[in-house]
mmCIF file of C-alpha atoms and ligand atoms in Angstrom:
data_model
loop_
_atom_site.group_PDB
_atom_site.id
_atom_site.type_symbol
_atom_site.label_atom_id
_atom_site.label_comp_id
_atom_site.label_asym_id
_atom_site.label_seq_id
_atom_site.Cartn_x
_atom_site.Cartn_y
_atom_site.Cartn_z
ATOM 1 C CA MET A 1 412.202 5.951 149.403
ATOM 2 C CA THR A 2 414.791 6.760 146.702
ATOM 3 C CA LEU A 3 414.838 10.315 145.431
ATOM 4 C CA PRO A 4 415.290 10.916 141.700
ATOM 5 C CA ASN A 5 418.717 12.295 140.789
ATOM 6 C CA SER A 6 419.097 15.630 139.007
ATOM 7 C CA GLU A 7 419.344 13.953 135.585
ATOM 8 C CA ALA A 8 416.027 12.179 136.186
ATOM 9 C CA ILE A 9 414.382 15.382 137.437
ATOM 10 C CA LEU A 10 415.553 17.244 134.328
ATOM 11 C CA GLU A 11 414.143 14.457 132.212
ATOM 12 C CA ILE A 12 410.734 14.767 133.872
ATOM 13 C CA LEU A 13 410.773 18.542 133.481
ATOM 14 C CA VAL A 14 411.724 18.427 129.800
ATOM 15 C CA ALA A 15 409.115 15.743 129.180
ATOM 16 C CA ASN A 16 406.335 17.678 130.887
ATOM 17 C CA ARG A 17 407.210 20.899 129.134
ATOM 18 C CA THR A 18 407.232 19.609 125.589
ATOM 19 C CA GLU A 19 405.771 16.140 125.135
ATOM 20 C CA ALA A 20 402.312 17.383 124.240
ATOM 21 C CA GLY A 21 403.471 19.951 121.665
ATOM 22 C CA PRO A 22 403.417 19.628 117.882
ATOM 23 C CA VAL A 23 407.224 19.462 117.675
ATOM 24 C CA ALA A 24 407.314 16.457 120.000
ATOM 25 C CA ALA A 25 404.487 14.730 118.137
ATOM 26 C CA ALA A 26 406.118 15.264 114.724
ATOM 27 C CA VAL A 27 409.516 14.081 115.931
ATOM 28 C CA ARG A 28 408.103 10.984 117.596
ATOM 29 C CA GLU A 29 406.181 10.098 114.459
ATOM 30 C CA GLY A 30 409.048 10.818 112.073
ATOM 31 C CA LEU A 31 411.905 9.163 113.940
ATOM 32 C CA SER A 32 410.174 6.115 115.427
ATOM 33 C CA THR A 33 409.886 4.386 112.059
ATOM 34 C CA ARG A 34 412.005 3.851 108.964
ATOM 35 C CA PRO A 35 412.663 5.604 106.643
ATOM 36 C CA ARG A 36 413.351 8.413 109.129
ATOM 37 C CA ARG A 37 411.803 11.762 108.304
ATOM 38 C CA LEU A 38 411.140 15.154 109.860
ATOM 39 C CA PRO A 39 408.629 17.707 108.493
ATOM 40 C CA PRO A 40 410.081 20.846 106.835
ATOM 41 C CA TRP A 41 408.157 23.268 109.073
ATOM 42 C CA LEU A 42 410.648 22.289 111.796
ATOM 43 C CA PHE A 43 413.262 24.390 109.947
ATOM 44 C CA TYR A 44 411.645 27.655 110.942
ATOM 45 C CA ASP A 45 412.487 28.391 114.556
ATOM 46 C CA GLU A 46 414.185 31.738 115.157
ATOM 47 C CA ALA A 47 417.654 30.533 114.092
ATOM 48 C CA GLY A 48 416.247 28.663 111.076
ATOM 49 C CA SER A 49 414.218 31.666 109.880
ATOM 50 C CA LEU A 50 417.378 33.800 109.972
ATOM 51 C CA LEU A 51 419.281 31.118 108.058
ATOM 52 C CA PHE A 52 416.510 31.000 105.464
ATOM 53 C CA GLU A 53 416.793 34.781 105.012
ATOM 54 C CA ARG A 54 420.519 34.247 104.318
ATOM 55 C CA ILE A 55 419.715 31.484 101.811
ATOM 56 C CA THR A 56 417.505 33.873 99.829
ATOM 57 C CA GLU A 57 420.548 36.116 99.293
ATOM 58 C CA LEU A 58 422.946 33.371 98.140
ATOM 59 C CA PRO A 59 424.224 33.518 94.546
ATOM 60 C CA GLU A 60 423.178 29.879 93.963
ATOM 61 C CA TYR A 61 419.652 30.334 95.351
ATOM 62 C CA TYR A 62 418.107 31.794 92.188
ATOM 63 C CA LEU A 63 414.485 31.422 93.379
ATOM 64 C CA THR A 64 414.081 34.625 95.376
ATOM 65 C CA ARG A 65 415.822 37.009 93.008
ATOM 66 C CA THR A 66 414.142 35.471 89.946
ATOM 67 C CA GLU A 67 410.689 35.802 91.450
ATOM 68 C CA ARG A 68 411.527 39.317 92.623
ATOM 69 C CA GLY A 69 412.503 40.201 89.029
ATOM 70 C CA ILE A 70 409.162 38.903 87.731
ATOM 71 C CA LEU A 71 407.245 40.882 90.343
ATOM 72 C CA ALA A 72 409.304 44.014 89.682
ATOM 73 C CA ALA A 73 408.481 43.809 85.972
ATOM 74 C CA HIS A 74 404.794 42.878 86.200
ATOM 75 C CA SER A 75 403.305 43.857 89.564
ATOM 76 C CA SER A 76 401.081 46.593 88.053
ATOM 77 C CA ASP A 77 399.644 44.147 85.499
ATOM 78 C CA MET A 78 399.089 41.565 88.222
ATOM 79 C CA ILE A 79 397.278 44.060 90.447
ATOM 80 C CA ASP A 80 395.134 45.393 87.569
ATOM 81 C CA LEU A 81 394.154 41.919 86.424
ATOM 82 C CA ALA A 82 393.340 40.782 89.967
ATOM 83 C CA ALA A 83 391.305 43.910 90.711
ATOM 84 C CA GLY A 84 389.272 43.904 87.485
ATOM 85 C CA GLY A 85 388.243 47.501 88.168
ATOM 86 C CA LYS A 86 387.386 46.934 91.871
ATOM 87 C CA ARG A 87 389.237 47.720 95.074
ATOM 88 C CA LEU A 88 391.659 45.056 96.262
ATOM 89 C CA ARG A 89 392.722 43.953 99.684
ATOM 90 C CA ILE A 90 395.779 41.756 99.813
ATOM 91 C CA VAL A 91 396.257 38.632 101.932
ATOM 92 C CA GLU A 92 399.637 36.897 102.082
ATOM 93 C CA LEU A 93 400.105 33.302 103.239
ATOM 94 C CA GLY A 94 403.261 32.568 105.208
ATOM 95 C CA ALA A 95 404.251 36.202 105.024
ATOM 96 C CA GLY A 96 407.633 35.853 106.766
ATOM 97 C CA SER A 97 409.689 38.952 106.062
ATOM 98 C CA ALA A 98 407.264 40.048 103.284
ATOM 99 C CA ASP A 99 410.160 41.398 101.249
ATOM 100 C CA LYS A 100 408.948 40.764 97.685
ATOM 101 C CA THR A 101 405.409 41.697 98.682
ATOM 102 C CA ARG A 102 406.294 45.357 98.872
ATOM 103 C CA LEU A 103 406.442 45.455 95.058
ATOM 104 C CA LEU A 104 402.807 44.356 94.869
ATOM 105 C CA LEU A 105 401.744 46.596 97.744
ATOM 106 C CA ALA A 106 403.374 49.597 96.085
ATOM 107 C CA ALA A 107 401.550 48.759 92.826
ATOM 108 C CA ALA A 108 398.242 48.488 94.700
ATOM 109 C CA VAL A 109 398.795 51.864 96.400
ATOM 110 C CA GLU A 110 399.626 53.345 93.022
ATOM 111 C CA ALA A 111 396.384 51.948 91.563
ATOM 112 C CA GLN A 112 393.941 52.687 94.372
ATOM 113 C CA GLY A 113 395.599 55.120 96.787
ATOM 114 C CA GLN A 114 395.443 52.849 99.824
ATOM 115 C CA VAL A 115 395.447 49.129 100.481
ATOM 116 C CA LEU A 116 394.699 46.842 103.397
ATOM 117 C CA TYR A 117 397.351 44.123 103.732
ATOM 118 C CA GLU A 118 396.567 40.989 105.760
ATOM 119 C CA PRO A 119 399.726 38.891 106.268
ATOM 120 C CA VAL A 120 399.007 35.410 107.655
ATOM 121 C CA ASP A 121 401.714 33.610 109.599
ATOM 122 C CA VAL A 122 402.109 31.332 112.617
ATOM 123 C CA SER A 123 404.658 33.705 114.119
ATOM 124 C CA ALA A 124 403.185 36.781 115.844
ATOM 125 C CA THR A 125 406.692 38.218 116.243
ATOM 126 C CA ALA A 126 407.416 37.995 112.496
ATOM 127 C CA LEU A 127 404.058 39.637 111.766
ATOM 128 C CA ASP A 128 404.639 42.491 114.210
ATOM 129 C CA ALA A 129 408.028 43.198 112.654
ATOM 130 C CA ALA A 130 406.482 43.142 109.140
ATOM 131 C CA ARG A 131 403.687 45.508 110.205
ATOM 132 C CA GLU A 132 406.074 48.002 111.722
ATOM 133 C CA ARG A 133 408.372 48.004 108.683
ATOM 134 C CA ILE A 134 405.756 48.044 105.951
ATOM 135 C CA GLU A 135 403.605 50.796 107.460
ATOM 136 C CA ARG A 136 406.755 52.885 107.883
ATOM 137 C CA GLU A 137 408.144 52.215 104.413
ATOM 138 C CA ILE A 138 405.054 52.204 102.185
ATOM 139 C CA PRO A 139 402.625 55.006 103.018
ATOM 140 C CA GLY A 140 399.083 54.027 102.050
ATOM 141 C CA VAL A 141 399.364 50.436 103.342
ATOM 142 C CA THR A 142 397.458 49.457 106.478
ATOM 143 C CA VAL A 143 398.656 46.143 107.885
ATOM 144 C CA ALA A 144 396.182 43.836 109.647
ATOM 145 C CA PRO A 145 398.212 40.752 110.670
ATOM 146 C CA ARG A 146 396.489 37.420 111.223
ATOM 147 C CA VAL A 147 398.236 34.845 113.395
ATOM 148 C CA MET A 148 397.021 31.598 111.854
ATOM 149 C CA ASP A 149 398.204 28.225 110.582
ATOM 150 C CA TYR A 150 396.876 28.511 107.014
ATOM 151 C CA VAL A 151 397.758 24.878 106.236
ATOM 152 C CA HIS A 152 395.272 23.543 108.759
ATOM 153 C CA GLY A 153 392.485 26.059 108.447
ATOM 154 C CA LEU A 154 392.394 29.435 106.859
ATOM 155 C CA ASP A 155 389.664 31.732 108.150
ATOM 156 C CA LEU A 156 389.805 35.107 106.473
ATOM 157 C CA ASP A 157 386.613 36.577 107.800
ATOM 158 C CA ALA A 158 387.310 35.989 111.483
ATOM 159 C CA GLU A 159 387.296 39.766 111.930
ATOM 160 C CA GLY A 160 384.140 40.471 109.972
ATOM 161 C CA PRO A 161 383.140 40.243 106.327
ATOM 162 C CA LEU A 162 384.527 42.494 103.594
ATOM 163 C CA GLU A 163 383.226 45.992 104.246
ATOM 164 C CA GLU A 164 382.404 46.835 100.688
ATOM 165 C CA LEU A 165 380.749 44.352 98.391
ATOM 166 C CA ASP A 166 382.695 45.626 95.442
ATOM 167 C CA GLU A 167 385.990 44.868 97.177
ATOM 168 C CA ARG A 168 388.002 41.847 96.086
ATOM 169 C CA ARG A 169 390.644 39.811 97.827
ATOM 170 C CA LEU A 170 393.950 38.893 96.277
ATOM 171 C CA VAL A 171 395.728 36.075 98.126
ATOM 172 C CA LEU A 172 399.497 35.896 97.614
ATOM 173 C CA TYR A 173 401.144 32.525 97.890
ATOM 174 C CA ILE A 174 404.579 33.246 96.512
ATOM 175 C CA GLY A 175 408.153 32.020 97.022
ATOM 176 C CA SER A 176 407.302 28.509 95.760
ATOM 177 C CA SER A 177 406.228 27.612 99.297
ATOM 178 C CA ILE A 178 403.607 25.368 97.676
ATOM 179 C CA GLY A 179 406.560 23.289 96.409
ATOM 180 C CA ASN A 180 407.285 22.014 99.900
ATOM 181 C CA PHE A 181 404.019 20.037 99.832
ATOM 182 C CA ASP A 182 403.479 16.771 98.009
ATOM 183 C CA LEU A 183 401.123 17.187 95.053
ATOM 184 C CA GLU A 184 398.085 15.900 96.929
ATOM 185 C CA ASP A 185 398.693 18.139 99.949
ATOM 186 C CA ALA A 186 399.371 21.095 97.653
ATOM 187 C CA ASN A 187 395.962 20.548 96.086
ATOM 188 C CA ARG A 188 394.425 20.422 99.571
ATOM 189 C CA VAL A 189 396.077 23.732 100.522
ATOM 190 C CA LEU A 190 394.868 25.421 97.316
ATOM 191 C CA LEU A 191 391.350 24.040 97.807
ATOM 192 C CA GLY A 192 391.467 25.450 101.355
ATOM 193 C CA VAL A 193 392.314 28.882 99.941
ATOM 194 C CA ARG A 194 389.558 28.600 97.334
ATOM 195 C CA GLY A 195 387.130 27.663 100.088
ATOM 196 C CA VAL A 196 387.509 31.018 101.859
ATOM 197 C CA LEU A 197 387.337 33.145 98.693
ATOM 198 C CA ARG A 198 384.336 34.473 96.801
ATOM 199 C CA PRO A 199 383.971 34.175 93.025
ATOM 200 C CA GLY A 200 386.020 36.963 91.459
ATOM 201 C CA ASP A 201 388.674 36.957 94.207
ATOM 202 C CA ALA A 202 392.146 35.887 93.109
ATOM 203 C CA LEU A 203 395.213 33.863 94.063
ATOM 204 C CA LEU A 204 398.746 34.721 92.947
ATOM 205 C CA LEU A 205 400.873 31.584 93.019
ATOM 206 C CA GLY A 206 404.695 31.571 92.678
ATOM 207 C CA VAL A 207 406.260 28.280 91.536
ATOM 208 C CA ASP A 208 409.786 27.139 90.778
ATOM 209 C CA LEU A 209 410.172 25.444 87.385
ATOM 210 C CA VAL A 210 412.250 22.440 86.282
ATOM 211 C CA LYS A 211 415.737 23.391 85.098
ATOM 212 C CA THR A 212 419.174 21.806 84.702
ATOM 213 C CA VAL A 213 420.205 19.458 87.487
ATOM 214 C CA PRO A 214 423.519 21.246 88.339
ATOM 215 C CA THR A 215 421.617 24.523 88.827
ATOM 216 C CA LEU A 216 419.150 22.805 91.148
ATOM 217 C CA LEU A 217 421.821 20.941 93.108
ATOM 218 C CA ALA A 218 423.839 24.126 93.665
ATOM 219 C CA ALA A 219 420.760 25.993 94.908
ATOM 220 C CA TYR A 220 420.236 23.370 97.621
ATOM 221 C CA ASP A 221 423.902 22.787 98.464
ATOM 222 C CA ASP A 222 425.629 26.157 98.306
ATOM 223 C CA GLN A 223 429.371 26.773 98.498
ATOM 224 C CA ALA A 224 429.153 28.782 101.712
ATOM 225 C CA GLY A 225 427.331 25.957 103.477
ATOM 226 C CA VAL A 226 424.334 28.046 104.580
ATOM 227 C CA THR A 227 421.797 25.460 103.358
ATOM 228 C CA ALA A 228 423.744 22.752 105.209
ATOM 229 C CA GLU A 229 423.556 24.837 108.362
ATOM 230 C CA PHE A 230 419.825 25.434 107.779
ATOM 231 C CA ASN A 231 419.245 21.688 107.446
ATOM 232 C CA LEU A 232 421.414 20.748 110.457
ATOM 233 C CA ASN A 233 419.679 23.410 112.566
ATOM 234 C CA VAL A 234 416.739 21.002 112.783
ATOM 235 C CA LEU A 235 418.890 18.684 114.902
ATOM 236 C CA ALA A 236 420.125 21.627 116.966
ATOM 237 C CA ARG A 237 416.480 22.575 117.498
ATOM 238 C CA LEU A 238 415.658 19.085 118.786
ATOM 239 C CA ASN A 239 418.623 19.343 121.159
ATOM 240 C CA ARG A 240 417.351 22.709 122.432
ATOM 241 C CA GLU A 241 413.658 21.935 122.624
ATOM 242 C CA LEU A 242 413.450 18.225 123.331
ATOM 243 C CA GLY A 243 416.678 17.644 125.249
ATOM 244 C CA ALA A 244 418.062 15.465 122.440
ATOM 245 C CA ASN A 245 421.782 14.751 122.130
ATOM 246 C CA PHE A 246 422.356 14.896 118.366
ATOM 247 C CA ASN A 247 426.020 15.465 117.553
ATOM 248 C CA LEU A 248 425.781 17.841 114.590
ATOM 249 C CA LYS A 249 429.230 16.772 113.391
ATOM 250 C CA ALA A 250 428.019 13.182 113.080
ATOM 251 C CA PHE A 251 425.488 14.074 110.345
ATOM 252 C CA ARG A 252 425.937 15.723 106.971
ATOM 253 C CA HIS A 253 423.651 17.701 104.701
ATOM 254 C CA LYS A 254 422.696 15.942 101.483
ATOM 255 C CA ALA A 255 420.750 17.423 98.539
ATOM 256 C CA VAL A 256 419.429 15.046 95.870
ATOM 257 C CA TRP A 257 417.481 15.528 92.627
ATOM 258 C CA ASP A 258 414.620 13.030 92.262
ATOM 259 C CA ALA A 259 413.746 13.037 88.554
ATOM 260 C CA VAL A 260 410.807 10.652 89.012
ATOM 261 C CA HIS A 261 408.971 13.008 91.363
ATOM 262 C CA SER A 262 410.505 16.176 89.879
ATOM 263 C CA ARG A 263 411.706 17.425 93.227
ATOM 264 C CA MET A 264 414.799 18.397 95.155
ATOM 265 C CA GLU A 265 415.096 16.365 98.323
ATOM 266 C CA MET A 266 417.092 17.249 101.412
ATOM 267 C CA TYR A 267 418.403 14.735 103.900
ATOM 268 C CA LEU A 268 420.583 14.578 106.996
ATOM 269 C CA GLU A 269 422.889 11.607 106.623
ATOM 270 C CA SER A 270 424.401 9.774 109.576
ATOM 271 C CA LEU A 271 428.184 9.487 109.199
ATOM 272 C CA SER A 272 428.481 6.458 111.478
ATOM 273 C CA ALA A 273 426.516 3.905 113.475
ATOM 274 C CA GLN A 274 425.137 5.916 116.374
ATOM 275 C CA LYS A 275 422.394 6.131 118.980
ATOM 276 C CA VAL A 276 420.644 9.403 119.754
ATOM 277 C CA ARG A 277 418.578 9.961 122.841
ATOM 278 C CA ILE A 278 415.594 12.341 122.790
ATOM 279 C CA ARG A 279 414.991 12.930 126.444
ATOM 280 C CA ALA A 280 411.576 14.633 126.269
ATOM 281 C CA LEU A 281 410.189 11.693 124.306
ATOM 282 C CA GLY A 282 411.919 8.953 126.276
ATOM 283 C CA LEU A 283 413.090 7.781 122.862
ATOM 284 C CA GLU A 284 416.366 6.347 121.662
ATOM 285 C CA VAL A 285 416.920 6.322 117.906
ATOM 286 C CA GLU A 286 419.542 4.174 116.224
ATOM 287 C CA PHE A 287 421.171 5.236 112.974
ATOM 288 C CA ALA A 288 423.142 2.961 110.665
ATOM 289 C CA PRO A 289 426.146 4.448 108.822
ATOM 290 C CA GLY A 290 424.758 6.325 105.787
ATOM 291 C CA GLU A 291 421.180 6.231 107.078
ATOM 292 C CA ARG A 292 419.253 9.375 106.188
ATOM 293 C CA ILE A 293 416.583 11.543 107.743
ATOM 294 C CA HIS A 294 414.412 13.025 104.989
ATOM 295 C CA THR A 295 413.807 16.682 105.910
ATOM 296 C CA GLU A 296 412.366 18.357 102.809
ATOM 297 C CA ASN A 297 410.920 17.997 99.323
ATOM 298 C CA SER A 298 410.949 20.977 97.018
ATOM 299 C CA TYR A 299 408.915 20.322 93.873
ATOM 300 C CA LYS A 300 409.966 21.829 90.555
ATOM 301 C CA TYR A 301 407.083 22.208 88.132
ATOM 302 C CA ALA A 302 406.741 21.710 84.378
ATOM 303 C CA PRO A 303 405.543 24.639 82.252
ATOM 304 C CA GLY A 304 401.727 24.693 82.419
ATOM 305 C CA GLN A 305 401.581 22.736 85.691
ATOM 306 C CA ALA A 306 400.838 25.757 87.899
ATOM 307 C CA GLU A 307 397.878 26.605 85.672
ATOM 308 C CA ARG A 308 396.561 23.040 86.038
ATOM 309 C CA MET A 309 397.034 23.131 89.800
ATOM 310 C CA LEU A 310 395.013 26.347 89.961
ATOM 311 C CA GLU A 311 392.293 24.860 87.779
ATOM 312 C CA ASN A 312 392.118 21.672 89.881
ATOM 313 C CA ALA A 313 391.455 23.859 92.916
ATOM 314 C CA GLY A 314 388.598 25.877 91.388
ATOM 315 C CA PHE A 315 390.471 28.818 89.869
ATOM 316 C CA ALA A 316 390.628 29.937 86.240
ATOM 317 C CA ALA A 317 394.274 30.629 85.338
ATOM 318 C CA VAL A 318 394.020 34.148 83.883
ATOM 319 C CA GLY A 319 397.679 35.163 83.698
ATOM 320 C CA CYS A 320 401.174 33.696 84.041
ATOM 321 C CA TRP A 321 404.431 35.607 84.074
ATOM 322 C CA THR A 322 407.921 34.198 83.871
ATOM 323 C CA ASP A 323 411.571 35.301 83.497
ATOM 324 C CA ALA A 324 413.654 35.193 80.299
ATOM 325 C CA GLU A 325 415.157 31.798 81.221
ATOM 326 C CA ARG A 326 411.794 30.341 82.337
ATOM 327 C CA TRP A 327 413.181 29.409 85.726
ATOM 328 C CA PHE A 328 410.229 30.575 87.786
ATOM 329 C CA ALA A 329 406.567 31.397 87.160
ATOM 330 C CA VAL A 330 404.021 33.577 88.911
ATOM 331 C CA CYS A 331 400.431 32.736 87.952
ATOM 332 C CA LEU A 332 397.140 34.422 88.714
ATOM 333 C CA GLY A 333 394.037 32.330 89.323
ATOM 334 C CA ARG A 334 390.545 33.818 89.481
ATOM 335 C CA ALA A 335 388.127 32.069 91.857
ATOM 336 C CA GLU A 336 385.220 30.751 89.768
HETATM 337 C C1 AVI B 1 410.633 27.872 101.598
HETATM 338 N N1 AVI B 1 410.950 26.983 100.494
HETATM 339 C C2 AVI B 1 410.255 27.377 99.277
HETATM 340 C C3 AVI B 1 412.396 26.790 100.288
HETATM 341 C C4 AVI B 1 412.650 25.857 99.072
HETATM 342 O O1 AVI B 1 413.438 26.256 98.216
HETATM 343 O O2 AVI B 1 412.053 24.797 99.004
HETATM 344 C C5 AVI B 1 413.082 26.226 101.521
HETATM 345 C C6 AVI B 1 414.521 25.878 101.282
HETATM 346 N N2 AVI B 1 415.071 24.704 101.438
HETATM 347 C C7 AVI B 1 416.341 24.755 101.125
HETATM 348 N N3 AVI B 1 416.632 25.959 100.733
HETATM 349 C C8 AVI B 1 415.505 26.709 100.828
#
């Protein structure tokens, strides 16, 4: 009998540990066929989430500070309009660090004394950190985190129905996270949100608007190279989690404006002909020089489009706020 060598044993161990997981399934699906692609949710492991936080502070990445400016100027109006004279509880999808949310939470505390905040995220660790910080920093907010994948099934009443019938929910979906879905999937996500709301509840949707191409290109390919690092971290993640042997120096970050689809696209471009082995999948992937892996779409919307998206998902668009340059919009939809 021949015993497996240590390399083979490692291969079996890596395969058994990860093959069944969602990362393995997505990578197998995305890299087995051409054009190569990887889903954008792969960005957000621990390292990627930290890199994204750094992106939000970059001078070129106007999205976060522009949306923050809109919220800072209008959060009281947004809260009043959403509440319509009733008590609000606030749900946030993909809460992450919940930084801009504090403006809305503070406005809700101002209006009603106390507010229950239900951040929804796949990461229990991120939610725990948000709970600790928000309860400490904004007295009057009680945080009830919900670990959930809102894309595949939002269930807001898992912990019992709303206590008071005259209470309303306001769901926050800000940061233009909706822009990372194709239009059809975005509609599905919004319909999913509508499906767990009652008439009168509301959705606050933040969307990035179309602007000049140089501004868009700079936001997705910054001088300091943080977005490049964020994009390349996907390959580093596959090395860490699936025993792949991507050489990060053999790929480069590429950001492209697609005027037909009105979206920024991100790719990882192979600098040479190369073969990459992904041990946990027993897969070898060949790349031609210049061949790209498509890692993200980030849709940029026309004025009025967010309102139509809300309406197509069963909401009446009752308010829309923007900045002086009309770079970003935050719109309120009332569930009908
Ligand atoms: C999270 N999402 C809205 C960001 C965006 O702008 O599409 C992710 C990102 N990709 C590159 N930079 C930031």
